[in-house]
Tab-separated table of C-alpha atoms and ligand atoms in Angstrom:
chain	number	residue	atom	x	y	z
X	1039	UNK	CA	-16.201	57.457	55.356
X	1040	UNK	CA	-18.967	59.993	55.222
X	1041	UNK	CA	-18.105	63.599	55.870
X	1042	UNK	CA	-18.840	64.319	59.507
X	1043	UNK	CA	-20.843	67.453	58.951
X	1044	UNK	CA	-23.184	65.668	56.547
X	1045	UNK	CA	-23.841	63.044	59.188
X	1046	UNK	CA	-24.583	65.731	61.739
X	1047	UNK	CA	-26.945	67.539	59.377
X	1048	UNK	CA	-28.840	64.366	58.618
X	1049	UNK	CA	-29.178	63.484	62.266
X	1050	UNK	CA	-30.148	66.984	63.356
X	1051	UNK	CA	-32.336	67.950	60.456
X	1052	UNK	CA	-35.434	68.646	62.561
X	1053	UNK	CA	-33.465	70.751	65.009
X	1054	UNK	CA	-31.841	72.706	62.198
X	1055	UNK	CA	-35.223	73.494	60.720
X	1056	UNK	CA	-36.477	74.810	64.070
X	1057	UNK	CA	-33.329	76.889	64.575
X	1058	UNK	CA	-33.605	78.271	61.094
X	1059	UNK	CA	-37.266	79.156	61.469
X	1060	UNK	CA	-36.576	80.860	64.792
X	1061	UNK	CA	-33.814	82.888	63.170
X	1062	UNK	CA	-36.096	83.886	60.311
X	1063	UNK	CA	-38.872	84.890	62.673
X	1064	UNK	CA	-36.451	86.951	64.760
X	1065	UNK	CA	-35.372	88.906	61.709
X	1066	UNK	CA	-36.916	92.392	61.873
X	1067	UNK	CA	-37.603	92.355	58.199
X	1068	UNK	CA	-39.873	89.329	58.249
X	1069	UNK	CA	-42.892	90.233	56.214
X	1070	UNK	CA	-45.884	88.696	57.850
X	1071	UNK	CA	-47.942	90.865	55.548
X	1072	UNK	CA	-46.492	89.039	52.559
X	1073	UNK	CA	-46.254	85.463	53.751
X	1074	UNK	CA	-47.799	83.467	56.536
X	1075	UNK	CA	-45.679	81.517	59.000
X	1076	UNK	CA	-47.117	78.300	57.664
X	1077	UNK	CA	-45.953	79.063	54.141
X	1078	UNK	CA	-42.557	80.035	55.452
X	1079	UNK	CA	-42.276	76.666	57.190
X	1080	UNK	CA	-43.223	74.769	54.025
X	1081	UNK	CA	-40.707	76.683	51.903
X	1082	UNK	CA	-37.957	76.268	54.463
X	1083	UNK	CA	-38.571	72.571	54.947
X	1084	UNK	CA	-38.551	71.919	51.241
X	1085	UNK	CA	-35.245	73.679	50.738
X	1086	UNK	CA	-33.578	72.112	53.763
X	1087	UNK	CA	-34.601	68.578	52.776
X	1088	UNK	CA	-33.407	69.050	49.258
X	1089	UNK	CA	-30.077	70.421	50.487
X	1090	UNK	CA	-29.387	67.727	53.077
X	1091	UNK	CA	-30.554	64.882	50.872
X	1092	UNK	CA	-28.261	65.928	48.089
X	1093	UNK	CA	-25.151	66.714	50.110
X	1094	UNK	CA	-22.360	64.188	49.672
X	1095	UNK	CA	-18.626	63.909	50.272
X	1096	UNK	CA	-17.864	64.755	46.707
X	1097	UNK	CA	-20.064	67.809	46.329
X	1098	UNK	CA	-19.981	69.494	49.710
X	1099	UNK	CA	-17.401	71.965	48.452
X	1100	UNK	CA	-18.808	72.072	44.907
X	1101	UNK	CA	-21.873	74.337	44.946
X	1102	UNK	CA	-21.851	74.337	41.116
X	1103	UNK	CA	-22.393	70.580	41.076
X	1104	UNK	CA	-25.435	69.376	39.178
X	1105	UNK	CA	-26.501	67.522	42.348
X	1106	UNK	CA	-27.737	70.871	43.619
X	1107	UNK	CA	-29.980	71.585	40.668
X	1108	UNK	CA	-33.123	71.167	42.748
X	1109	UNK	CA	-31.678	73.289	45.546
X	1110	UNK	CA	-30.915	76.088	43.104
X	1111	UNK	CA	-34.307	75.643	41.499
X	1112	UNK	CA	-36.128	75.981	44.814
X	1113	UNK	CA	-33.984	78.965	45.783
X	1114	UNK	CA	-34.602	80.621	42.429
X	1115	UNK	CA	-38.333	80.182	42.562
X	1116	UNK	CA	-38.410	81.536	46.110
X	1117	UNK	CA	-36.282	84.512	45.271
X	1118	UNK	CA	-38.099	85.308	42.005
X	1119	UNK	CA	-41.450	85.183	43.726
X	1120	UNK	CA	-40.098	87.354	46.539
X	1121	UNK	CA	-38.733	89.879	44.061
X	1122	UNK	CA	-42.128	90.118	42.394
X	1123	UNK	CA	-43.926	90.458	45.715
X	1124	UNK	CA	-41.766	93.423	46.613
X	1125	UNK	CA	-39.389	91.918	49.175
X	1126	UNK	CA	-36.138	93.819	49.629
X	1127	UNK	CA	-32.811	92.143	48.778
X	1128	UNK	CA	-32.052	92.013	52.517
X	1129	UNK	CA	-35.264	90.181	53.273
X	1130	UNK	CA	-34.629	87.739	50.470
X	1131	UNK	CA	-30.972	87.256	51.347
X	1132	UNK	CA	-31.683	86.649	55.011
X	1133	UNK	CA	-33.596	83.516	54.027
X	1134	UNK	CA	-30.403	81.791	52.908
X	1135	UNK	CA	-28.047	83.518	55.331
X	1136	UNK	CA	-30.082	82.439	58.335
X	1137	UNK	CA	-29.960	78.868	57.037
X	1138	UNK	CA	-26.192	79.137	56.949
X	1139	UNK	CA	-26.229	80.406	60.504
X	1140	UNK	CA	-28.396	77.500	61.660
X	1141	UNK	CA	-26.125	74.980	59.946
X	1142	UNK	CA	-22.946	76.465	61.403
X	1143	UNK	CA	-24.461	76.698	64.899
X	1144	UNK	CA	-25.428	73.046	64.767
X	1145	UNK	CA	-21.936	72.073	63.666
X	1146	UNK	CA	-20.353	73.976	66.525
X	1147	UNK	CA	-22.642	72.276	69.012
X	1148	UNK	CA	-21.954	68.794	67.699
X	1149	UNK	CA	-18.296	68.791	66.770
X	1150	UNK	CA	-15.738	68.572	69.525
X	1151	UNK	CA	-12.472	68.898	67.643
X	1152	UNK	CA	-11.839	72.633	66.995
X	1153	UNK	CA	-9.586	72.048	63.985
X	1154	UNK	CA	-12.148	69.824	62.261
X	1155	UNK	CA	-14.924	72.224	63.179
X	1156	UNK	CA	-13.025	75.082	61.609
X	1157	UNK	CA	-12.390	73.152	58.419
X	1158	UNK	CA	-15.989	71.983	58.089
X	1159	UNK	CA	-17.347	75.436	58.870
X	1160	UNK	CA	-15.224	77.011	56.170
X	1161	UNK	CA	-16.492	74.526	53.608
X	1162	UNK	CA	-20.135	75.044	54.545
X	1163	UNK	CA	-19.617	78.782	54.597
X	1164	UNK	CA	-18.256	78.840	51.074
X	1165	UNK	CA	-20.911	76.574	49.651
X	1166	UNK	CA	-23.751	78.494	51.279
X	1167	UNK	CA	-22.310	81.822	50.108
X	1168	UNK	CA	-22.366	80.536	46.593
X	1169	UNK	CA	-26.038	79.656	46.984
X	1170	UNK	CA	-26.636	83.132	48.349
X	1171	UNK	CA	-25.103	84.669	45.249
X	1172	UNK	CA	-27.358	82.521	43.075
X	1173	UNK	CA	-30.270	83.799	45.136
X	1174	UNK	CA	-29.336	87.414	44.483
X	1175	UNK	CA	-28.835	86.805	40.804
X	1176	UNK	CA	-32.313	85.404	40.413
X	1177	UNK	CA	-33.721	88.086	42.679
X	1178	UNK	CA	-32.405	90.717	40.291
X	1179	UNK	CA	-33.764	88.796	37.325
X	1180	UNK	CA	-37.161	88.800	39.018
X	1181	UNK	CA	-36.956	92.559	39.444
X	1182	UNK	CA	-35.965	93.011	35.818
X	1183	UNK	CA	-39.055	91.107	34.770
X	1184	UNK	CA	-41.136	93.485	36.837
X	1185	UNK	CA	-39.481	96.438	35.110
X	1186	UNK	CA	-40.034	94.969	31.664
X	1187	UNK	CA	-43.689	94.390	32.439
X	1188	UNK	CA	-44.037	97.963	33.636
X	1189	UNK	CA	-42.349	99.208	30.485
X	1190	UNK	CA	-44.968	97.400	28.442
X	1191	UNK	CA	-47.728	98.880	30.556
X	1192	UNK	CA	-46.315	102.365	30.169
X	1193	UNK	CA	-46.189	101.851	26.423
X	1194	UNK	CA	-49.873	101.035	26.495
X	1195	UNK	CA	-50.942	104.018	28.538
X	1196	UNK	CA	-48.602	106.617	27.136
X	1197	UNK	CA	-50.092	106.813	23.677
X	1198	UNK	CA	-53.245	108.827	24.221
X	1199	UNK	CA	-55.023	110.041	21.137
X	1200	UNK	CA	-56.704	113.375	21.693
X	1201	UNK	CA	-59.413	114.818	19.537
X	1202	UNK	CA	-58.359	118.450	19.379
X	1203	UNK	CA	-61.004	119.662	16.977
X	1204	UNK	CA	-63.830	118.324	14.936
X	1205	UNK	CA	-61.980	116.275	12.297
X	1206	UNK	CA	-58.526	116.575	13.892
X	1207	UNK	CA	-56.866	114.092	16.221
X	1208	UNK	CA	-53.454	114.535	17.837
X	1209	UNK	CA	-51.103	112.028	19.380
X	1210	UNK	CA	-48.150	113.220	21.432
X	1211	UNK	CA	-45.307	110.714	21.541
X	1212	UNK	CA	-43.058	110.766	24.568
X	1213	UNK	CA	-39.955	108.616	24.787
X	1214	UNK	CA	-38.381	106.270	22.318
X	1215	UNK	CA	-40.331	105.042	19.359
X	1216	UNK	CA	-39.283	101.428	19.103
X	1217	UNK	CA	-40.988	98.799	16.982
X	1218	UNK	CA	-43.389	97.624	19.691
X	1219	UNK	CA	-44.364	101.181	20.533
X	1220	UNK	CA	-44.881	102.110	16.890
X	1221	UNK	CA	-47.310	99.262	16.555
X	1222	UNK	CA	-49.359	100.568	19.496
X	1223	UNK	CA	-49.157	104.157	18.275
X	1224	UNK	CA	-50.244	103.188	14.804
X	1225	UNK	CA	-53.170	101.065	15.982
X	1226	UNK	CA	-54.417	103.718	18.387
X	1227	UNK	CA	-54.110	106.444	15.813
X	1228	UNK	CA	-55.881	104.550	13.044
X	1229	UNK	CA	-58.600	103.482	15.459
X	1230	UNK	CA	-59.131	107.082	16.548
X	1231	UNK	CA	-59.307	108.280	12.959
X	1232	UNK	CA	-62.118	105.816	12.280
X	1233	UNK	CA	-63.976	106.542	15.503
X	1234	UNK	CA	-63.848	110.311	15.237
X	1235	UNK	CA	-64.103	110.378	11.437
X	1236	UNK	CA	-61.113	112.659	11.437
X	1237	UNK	CA	-59.424	113.846	8.294
X	1238	UNK	CA	-56.214	114.998	9.913
X	1239	UNK	CA	-53.889	113.341	12.376
X	1240	UNK	CA	-51.093	115.218	14.101
X	1241	UNK	CA	-48.172	113.234	15.449
X	1242	UNK	CA	-46.254	115.356	17.920
X	1243	UNK	CA	-42.701	114.193	18.528
X	1244	UNK	CA	-41.472	116.953	20.869
X	1245	UNK	CA	-41.033	114.273	23.536
X	1246	UNK	CA	-38.925	111.959	21.387
X	1247	UNK	CA	-35.253	112.253	22.384
X	1248	UNK	CA	-33.688	111.233	19.067
X	1249	UNK	CA	-34.816	110.458	15.560
X	1250	UNK	CA	-32.559	107.813	14.068
X	1251	UNK	CA	-33.229	105.904	10.869
X	1252	UNK	CA	-35.389	103.352	12.671
X	1253	UNK	CA	-37.611	105.976	14.290
X	1254	UNK	CA	-37.809	107.846	10.977
X	1255	UNK	CA	-38.863	104.686	9.212
X	1256	UNK	CA	-41.550	104.097	11.816
X	1257	UNK	CA	-42.815	107.654	11.356
X	1258	UNK	CA	-42.911	107.240	7.597
X	1259	UNK	CA	-44.869	103.991	7.959
X	1260	UNK	CA	-47.364	105.614	10.284
X	1261	UNK	CA	-47.858	108.464	7.830
X	1262	UNK	CA	-48.430	106.035	4.949
X	1263	UNK	CA	-50.950	104.048	6.962
X	1264	UNK	CA	-52.835	107.218	7.865
X	1265	UNK	CA	-52.969	108.201	4.210
X	1266	UNK	CA	-54.328	104.796	3.289
X	1267	UNK	CA	-57.174	105.527	5.663
X	1268	UNK	CA	-57.916	108.653	3.662
X	1269	UNK	CA	-56.567	111.062	6.241
X	1270	UNK	CA	-53.544	113.342	6.211
X	1271	UNK	CA	-50.799	113.088	8.798
X	1272	UNK	CA	-48.746	116.016	10.056
X	1273	UNK	CA	-45.645	115.548	12.147
X	1274	UNK	CA	-45.048	118.345	14.614
X	1275	UNK	CA	-42.587	119.111	17.359
X	1276	UNK	CA	-39.443	118.763	15.283
X	1277	UNK	CA	-36.781	120.575	17.298
X	1278	UNK	CA	-33.936	122.387	15.466
X	1279	UNK	CA	-31.242	119.927	16.573
X	1280	UNK	CA	-33.412	117.005	15.450
X	1281	UNK	CA	-34.023	118.620	12.063
X	1282	UNK	CA	-30.273	119.098	11.470
X	1283	UNK	CA	-29.427	115.592	12.599
X	1284	UNK	CA	-32.071	114.027	10.369
X	1285	UNK	CA	-30.704	115.932	7.381
X	1286	UNK	CA	-27.099	114.849	8.048
X	1287	UNK	CA	-28.207	111.303	8.513
X	1288	UNK	CA	-29.663	111.551	5.013
X	1289	UNK	CA	-33.289	110.855	5.801
X	1290	UNK	CA	-35.754	112.367	3.362
X	1291	UNK	CA	-38.898	113.594	5.070
X	1292	UNK	CA	-39.784	116.035	2.308
X	1293	UNK	CA	-42.909	114.163	1.277
X	1294	UNK	CA	-44.269	114.468	4.810
X	1295	UNK	CA	-45.876	117.602	6.190
X	1296	UNK	CA	-43.697	118.594	9.128
X	1297	UNK	CA	-44.106	121.501	11.514
X	1298	UNK	CA	-41.939	122.754	14.322
X	1299	UNK	CA	-44.759	123.217	16.807
X	1300	UNK	CA	-48.116	121.698	17.548
X	1301	UNK	CA	-49.596	125.151	17.192
X	1302	UNK	CA	-48.451	125.563	13.611
X	1303	UNK	CA	-49.606	122.038	12.814
X	1304	UNK	CA	-53.017	122.986	14.112
X	1305	UNK	CA	-53.040	126.158	11.989
X	1306	UNK	CA	-52.167	124.121	8.911
X	1307	UNK	CA	-54.952	121.681	9.771
X	1308	UNK	CA	-57.477	124.485	10.024
X	1309	UNK	CA	-56.427	125.732	6.602
X	1310	UNK	CA	-56.738	122.233	5.152
X	1311	UNK	CA	-60.230	121.882	6.550
X	1312	UNK	CA	-61.151	125.353	5.304
X	1313	UNK	CA	-61.729	126.483	8.855
X	1314	UNK	CA	-61.229	130.080	9.777
X	1315	UNK	CA	-60.407	130.599	13.404
X	1316	UNK	CA	-60.145	134.254	14.272
X	1317	UNK	CA	-60.248	136.386	17.345
X	1318	UNK	CA	-63.657	137.742	18.085
X	1319	UNK	CA	-63.816	141.502	17.788
X	1320	UNK	CA	-65.064	143.089	20.969
X	1321	UNK	CA	-68.221	144.977	20.125
X	1322	UNK	CA	-67.469	148.642	20.587
X	1323	UNK	CA	-69.626	150.038	23.341
X	1324	UNK	CA	-71.518	152.987	22.147
X	1325	UNK	CA	-71.759	155.892	24.478
X	1326	UNK	CA	-74.740	157.866	23.580
X	1327	UNK	CA	-75.159	161.227	25.075
X	1328	UNK	CA	-78.575	162.457	25.450
P	1285	UNK	CA	-21.397	97.854	28.556
P	1286	UNK	CA	-22.920	94.873	26.829
P	1287	UNK	CA	-25.782	95.127	24.389
P	1288	UNK	CA	-27.660	91.926	23.818
P	1289	UNK	CA	-31.287	92.864	23.523
P	1290	UNK	CA	-33.572	95.632	22.331
P	1291	UNK	CA	-34.166	96.703	25.919
P	1292	UNK	CA	-30.471	97.591	26.320
P	1293	UNK	CA	-30.687	100.375	23.741
P	1294	UNK	CA	-32.411	103.057	25.816
P	1295	UNK	CA	-30.234	102.664	28.952
P	1296	UNK	CA	-27.165	102.770	26.709
P	1297	UNK	CA	-28.291	105.955	24.983
P	1298	UNK	CA	-29.027	107.535	28.335
P	1299	UNK	CA	-25.518	106.672	29.485
P	1300	UNK	CA	-24.017	108.310	26.395
P	1301	UNK	CA	-26.154	111.379	27.021
P	1302	UNK	CA	-24.960	111.564	30.634
P	1303	UNK	CA	-21.344	111.653	29.451
P	1304	UNK	CA	-22.100	114.231	26.769
P	1305	UNK	CA	-23.841	116.486	29.287
P	1306	UNK	CA	-21.001	116.042	31.766
P	1307	UNK	CA	-18.393	117.386	29.348
P	1308	UNK	CA	-20.739	120.217	28.358
P	1309	UNK	CA	-21.423	119.193	24.776
P	1310	UNK	CA	-23.832	121.422	22.855
P	1311	UNK	CA	-27.366	120.189	22.356
P	1312	UNK	CA	-26.824	119.805	18.617
P	1313	UNK	CA	-23.671	117.723	19.002
P	1314	UNK	CA	-25.288	115.686	21.752
P	1315	UNK	CA	-28.172	114.866	19.457
P	1316	UNK	CA	-25.797	113.942	16.625
P	1317	UNK	CA	-23.757	111.703	18.909
P	1318	UNK	CA	-26.776	109.963	20.385
P	1319	UNK	CA	-28.373	109.449	17.000
P	1320	UNK	CA	-25.179	107.969	15.551
P	1321	UNK	CA	-24.690	105.777	18.596
P	1322	UNK	CA	-28.249	104.628	18.229
P	1323	UNK	CA	-27.661	103.605	14.596
P	1324	UNK	CA	-24.551	101.596	15.398
P	1325	UNK	CA	-26.047	99.913	18.408
P	1326	UNK	CA	-29.075	98.874	16.380
P	1327	UNK	CA	-26.871	97.474	13.624
P	1328	UNK	CA	-24.949	95.570	16.253
P	1329	UNK	CA	-28.182	94.010	17.506
P	1330	UNK	CA	-29.714	93.400	14.096
P	1331	UNK	CA	-26.696	92.136	12.155
P	1332	UNK	CA	-23.943	91.475	14.694
P	1333	UNK	CA	-25.989	89.448	17.166
P	1334	UNK	CA	-25.200	91.875	19.980
P	1335	UNK	CA	-21.867	93.012	21.378
P	1336	UNK	CA	-20.230	95.521	23.652
P	1337	UNK	CA	-19.733	99.279	23.677
P	1338	UNK	CA	-16.955	101.155	25.401
P	1339	UNK	CA	-17.525	104.797	26.330
P	1340	UNK	CA	-14.490	107.041	26.834
P	1341	UNK	CA	-13.997	110.735	27.501
P	1342	UNK	CA	-11.144	112.247	25.492
P	1343	UNK	CA	-9.417	115.559	25.918
P	1344	UNK	CA	-7.247	117.659	23.682
P	1345	UNK	CA	-6.222	121.296	23.719
P	1346	UNK	CA	-9.227	123.424	24.554
P	1347	UNK	CA	-11.633	120.667	23.663
P	1348	UNK	CA	-12.955	117.399	24.932
P	1349	UNK	CA	-14.952	114.680	23.337
P	1350	UNK	CA	-16.421	111.240	23.537
P	1351	UNK	CA	-15.207	108.083	21.886
P	1352	UNK	CA	-17.479	105.094	21.502
P	1353	UNK	CA	-16.185	101.691	20.451
P	1354	UNK	CA	-18.744	99.164	19.212
P	1355	UNK	CA	-17.498	95.627	19.037
P	1356	UNK	CA	-19.355	92.523	17.937
P	1357	UNK	CA	-18.349	88.974	17.099
P	1358	UNK	CA	-20.976	88.618	14.406
P	1359	UNK	CA	-20.681	87.615	10.736
P	1360	UNK	CA	-18.730	90.736	9.726
P	1361	UNK	CA	-19.296	92.811	6.585
P	1362	UNK	CA	-18.066	91.303	3.289
P	1363	UNK	CA	-17.770	94.615	1.453
P	1364	UNK	CA	-17.273	97.551	3.804
P	1365	UNK	CA	-17.051	100.073	0.941
P	1366	UNK	CA	-20.470	99.007	-0.276
P	1367	UNK	CA	-21.959	99.024	3.227
P	1368	UNK	CA	-20.803	102.634	3.585
P	1369	UNK	CA	-22.864	103.733	0.568
P	1370	UNK	CA	-26.167	105.532	1.077
P	1371	UNK	CA	-28.985	103.134	0.458
P	1372	UNK	CA	-27.066	99.873	0.726
P	1373	UNK	CA	-28.911	97.444	2.961
P	1374	UNK	CA	-29.223	93.722	3.428
P	1375	UNK	CA	-31.920	94.251	6.036
P	1376	UNK	CA	-34.654	95.730	3.838
P	1377	UNK	CA	-34.123	99.074	5.509
P	1378	UNK	CA	-33.001	102.521	4.389
P	1379	UNK	CA	-29.297	101.776	4.371
P	1380	UNK	CA	-28.459	105.081	6.011
P	1381	UNK	CA	-27.092	103.910	9.365
P	1382	UNK	CA	-23.413	103.616	8.521
P	1383	UNK	CA	-22.954	106.459	6.003
P	1384	UNK	CA	-25.272	108.735	7.997
P	1385	UNK	CA	-23.392	108.126	11.228
P	1386	UNK	CA	-20.113	108.907	9.474
P	1387	UNK	CA	-21.565	112.277	8.455
P	1388	UNK	CA	-22.721	113.002	12.011
P	1389	UNK	CA	-19.343	112.240	13.635
P	1390	UNK	CA	-15.934	113.915	13.617
P	1391	UNK	CA	-14.146	110.618	13.287
P	1392	UNK	CA	-15.399	107.272	12.094
P	1393	UNK	CA	-13.396	104.071	11.784
P	1394	UNK	CA	-14.699	100.694	10.730
P	1395	UNK	CA	-12.870	97.359	10.874
P	1396	UNK	CA	-14.720	94.266	9.802
P	1397	UNK	CA	-13.671	90.739	8.992
P	1398	UNK	CA	-16.024	88.100	7.660
P	1399	UNK	CA	-16.569	85.409	10.240
P	1400	UNK	CA	-14.785	87.366	12.966
P	1401	UNK	CA	-16.892	90.423	13.650
P	1402	UNK	CA	-17.079	94.173	13.333
P	1403	UNK	CA	-15.518	96.990	15.339
P	1404	UNK	CA	-16.582	100.573	14.779
P	1405	UNK	CA	-15.051	103.534	16.584
P	1406	UNK	CA	-16.574	106.996	16.511
P	1407	UNK	CA	-15.500	110.280	18.057
P	1408	UNK	CA	-17.558	113.399	18.572
P	1409	UNK	CA	-15.785	116.496	19.877
P	1410	UNK	CA	-17.576	118.911	22.133
P	1411	UNK	CA	-16.920	121.825	19.804
P	1412	UNK	CA	-16.377	119.800	16.657
N	1256	ATP	N1	-22.372	95.088	12.963
N	1256	ATP	C1	-22.616	94.601	11.732
N	1256	ATP	N2	-22.363	93.302	11.436
N	1256	ATP	C2	-22.622	92.813	10.209
N	1256	ATP	N3	-23.145	93.524	9.194
N	1256	ATP	C3	-23.412	94.824	9.405
N	1256	ATP	C4	-23.178	95.439	10.672
N	1256	ATP	N4	-23.540	96.737	10.593
N	1256	ATP	C5	-23.987	96.926	9.341
N	1256	ATP	N5	-23.910	95.788	8.609
N	1256	ATP	C6	-24.259	95.626	7.181
N	1256	ATP	O1	-24.161	96.883	6.541
N	1256	ATP	C7	-25.380	97.233	5.914
N	1256	ATP	C8	-25.579	98.729	5.968
N	1256	ATP	O2	-25.818	99.172	7.304
N	1256	ATP	P1	-26.622	100.500	7.547
N	1256	ATP	O3	-26.766	100.743	9.000
N	1256	ATP	O4	-25.949	101.578	6.752
N	1256	ATP	O5	-28.027	100.213	6.887
N	1256	ATP	P2	-29.240	99.335	7.444
N	1256	ATP	O6	-29.029	98.961	8.858
N	1256	ATP	O7	-29.458	98.230	6.487
N	1256	ATP	O8	-30.441	100.347	7.340
N	1256	ATP	P3	-30.782	101.557	8.348
N	1256	ATP	O9	-29.650	101.676	9.319
N	1256	ATP	O10	-30.931	102.764	7.500
N	1256	ATP	O11	-32.058	101.163	8.998
N	1256	ATP	C9	-26.424	96.452	6.646
N	1256	ATP	O12	-27.582	96.216	5.858
N	1256	ATP	C10	-25.685	95.156	6.975
N	1256	ATP	O13	-25.674	94.279	5.865
N	1257	MG	MG1	-28.546	100.343	10.390
């Protein structure tokens, strides 16, 4: 014998879809700016069909069953795309919760025996809640992807090479210097050295929170690459606590020119380029008395 | 918290920093703690295939501190004594992570069994 609620769902599928759509349209949070009603109908119909077609006696209380793979797949793709489009969790969650509401309403209209209705409702409730959790999990995954993409974009934009003087370029590094970032930093720096025909590159690390052995290794590599290009590299912005930590860690930076401030790095650069930058003496005004 | 990918490193370090700031650790000790934590967490990712870290606040007379426990179920270290030497590396690196971290911490304990995994516990006291 087929489970009664499945029979009801199959018979009332069209009505359920209408109920569900009405519920979704009633929801304050419905984002007509993000999706048209027609698209909403297509998405909803697809999910509902997949759910009802796959429901059976044996899996109705087994949301983990592999029979629901397509259901989960549809839900995941909906919730990932919603996460990326900027829907809130509430807006995304209401998609599945309003389906649950439509299903339960239909059951209560069709089933006469209160005890059976209660039992069936509990089962549907549990199964749909499990789908809702899957929806949230993928929603969060979608958001994480957005964050990762933004991180990559920030990496790209946050490595500006500045020409501070004729023959001197500087690159302030802010944040953690991981392997991907080092690659970008190194490429930008070497490119800038070629373009500006600079002889000195200053790498300012005042914005780097910690220098561990990996960061140190990346710095050393960048310095070597700069030297291969025929330029000298100065590392500035080494704070006292960083200096002490690097020494305890056992990292040898003695073969690298390091300065505590960007200003002193610049002074050293001027000396290396035989530049003499001095304050202009104010010409003394002569008061002549006739 | 669990550490399974490169992207977990920065949030983890920020969490450690939050704790260090909360107990009022000096900037120098904070930096030492975070740098050491960074070394161990990177080893865990590179050699241990990821793992978990537990962060605890400790207190003793007129001092408080932070204990971090790094646990992985990776291949383990065959010769811990050797791994603790400056310059020993199987990863074509500087080989400073383990011995350097020991120097930066107040307490450092390493347990490793081949085939089972590695557990490293470090403590940094606020005024230590
Ligand atoms: N969690 C771990 N699991 C297995 N092996 C490890 C683990 N941590 C460290 N090792 C082993 O110990 C060696 C020494 O580690 P250490 O951190 O001192 O140096 P490194 O990681 O090779 O270089 P560096 O940290 O200076 O970049 C590693 O090369 C690796 O063989
Ligand atoms: Mg290491």
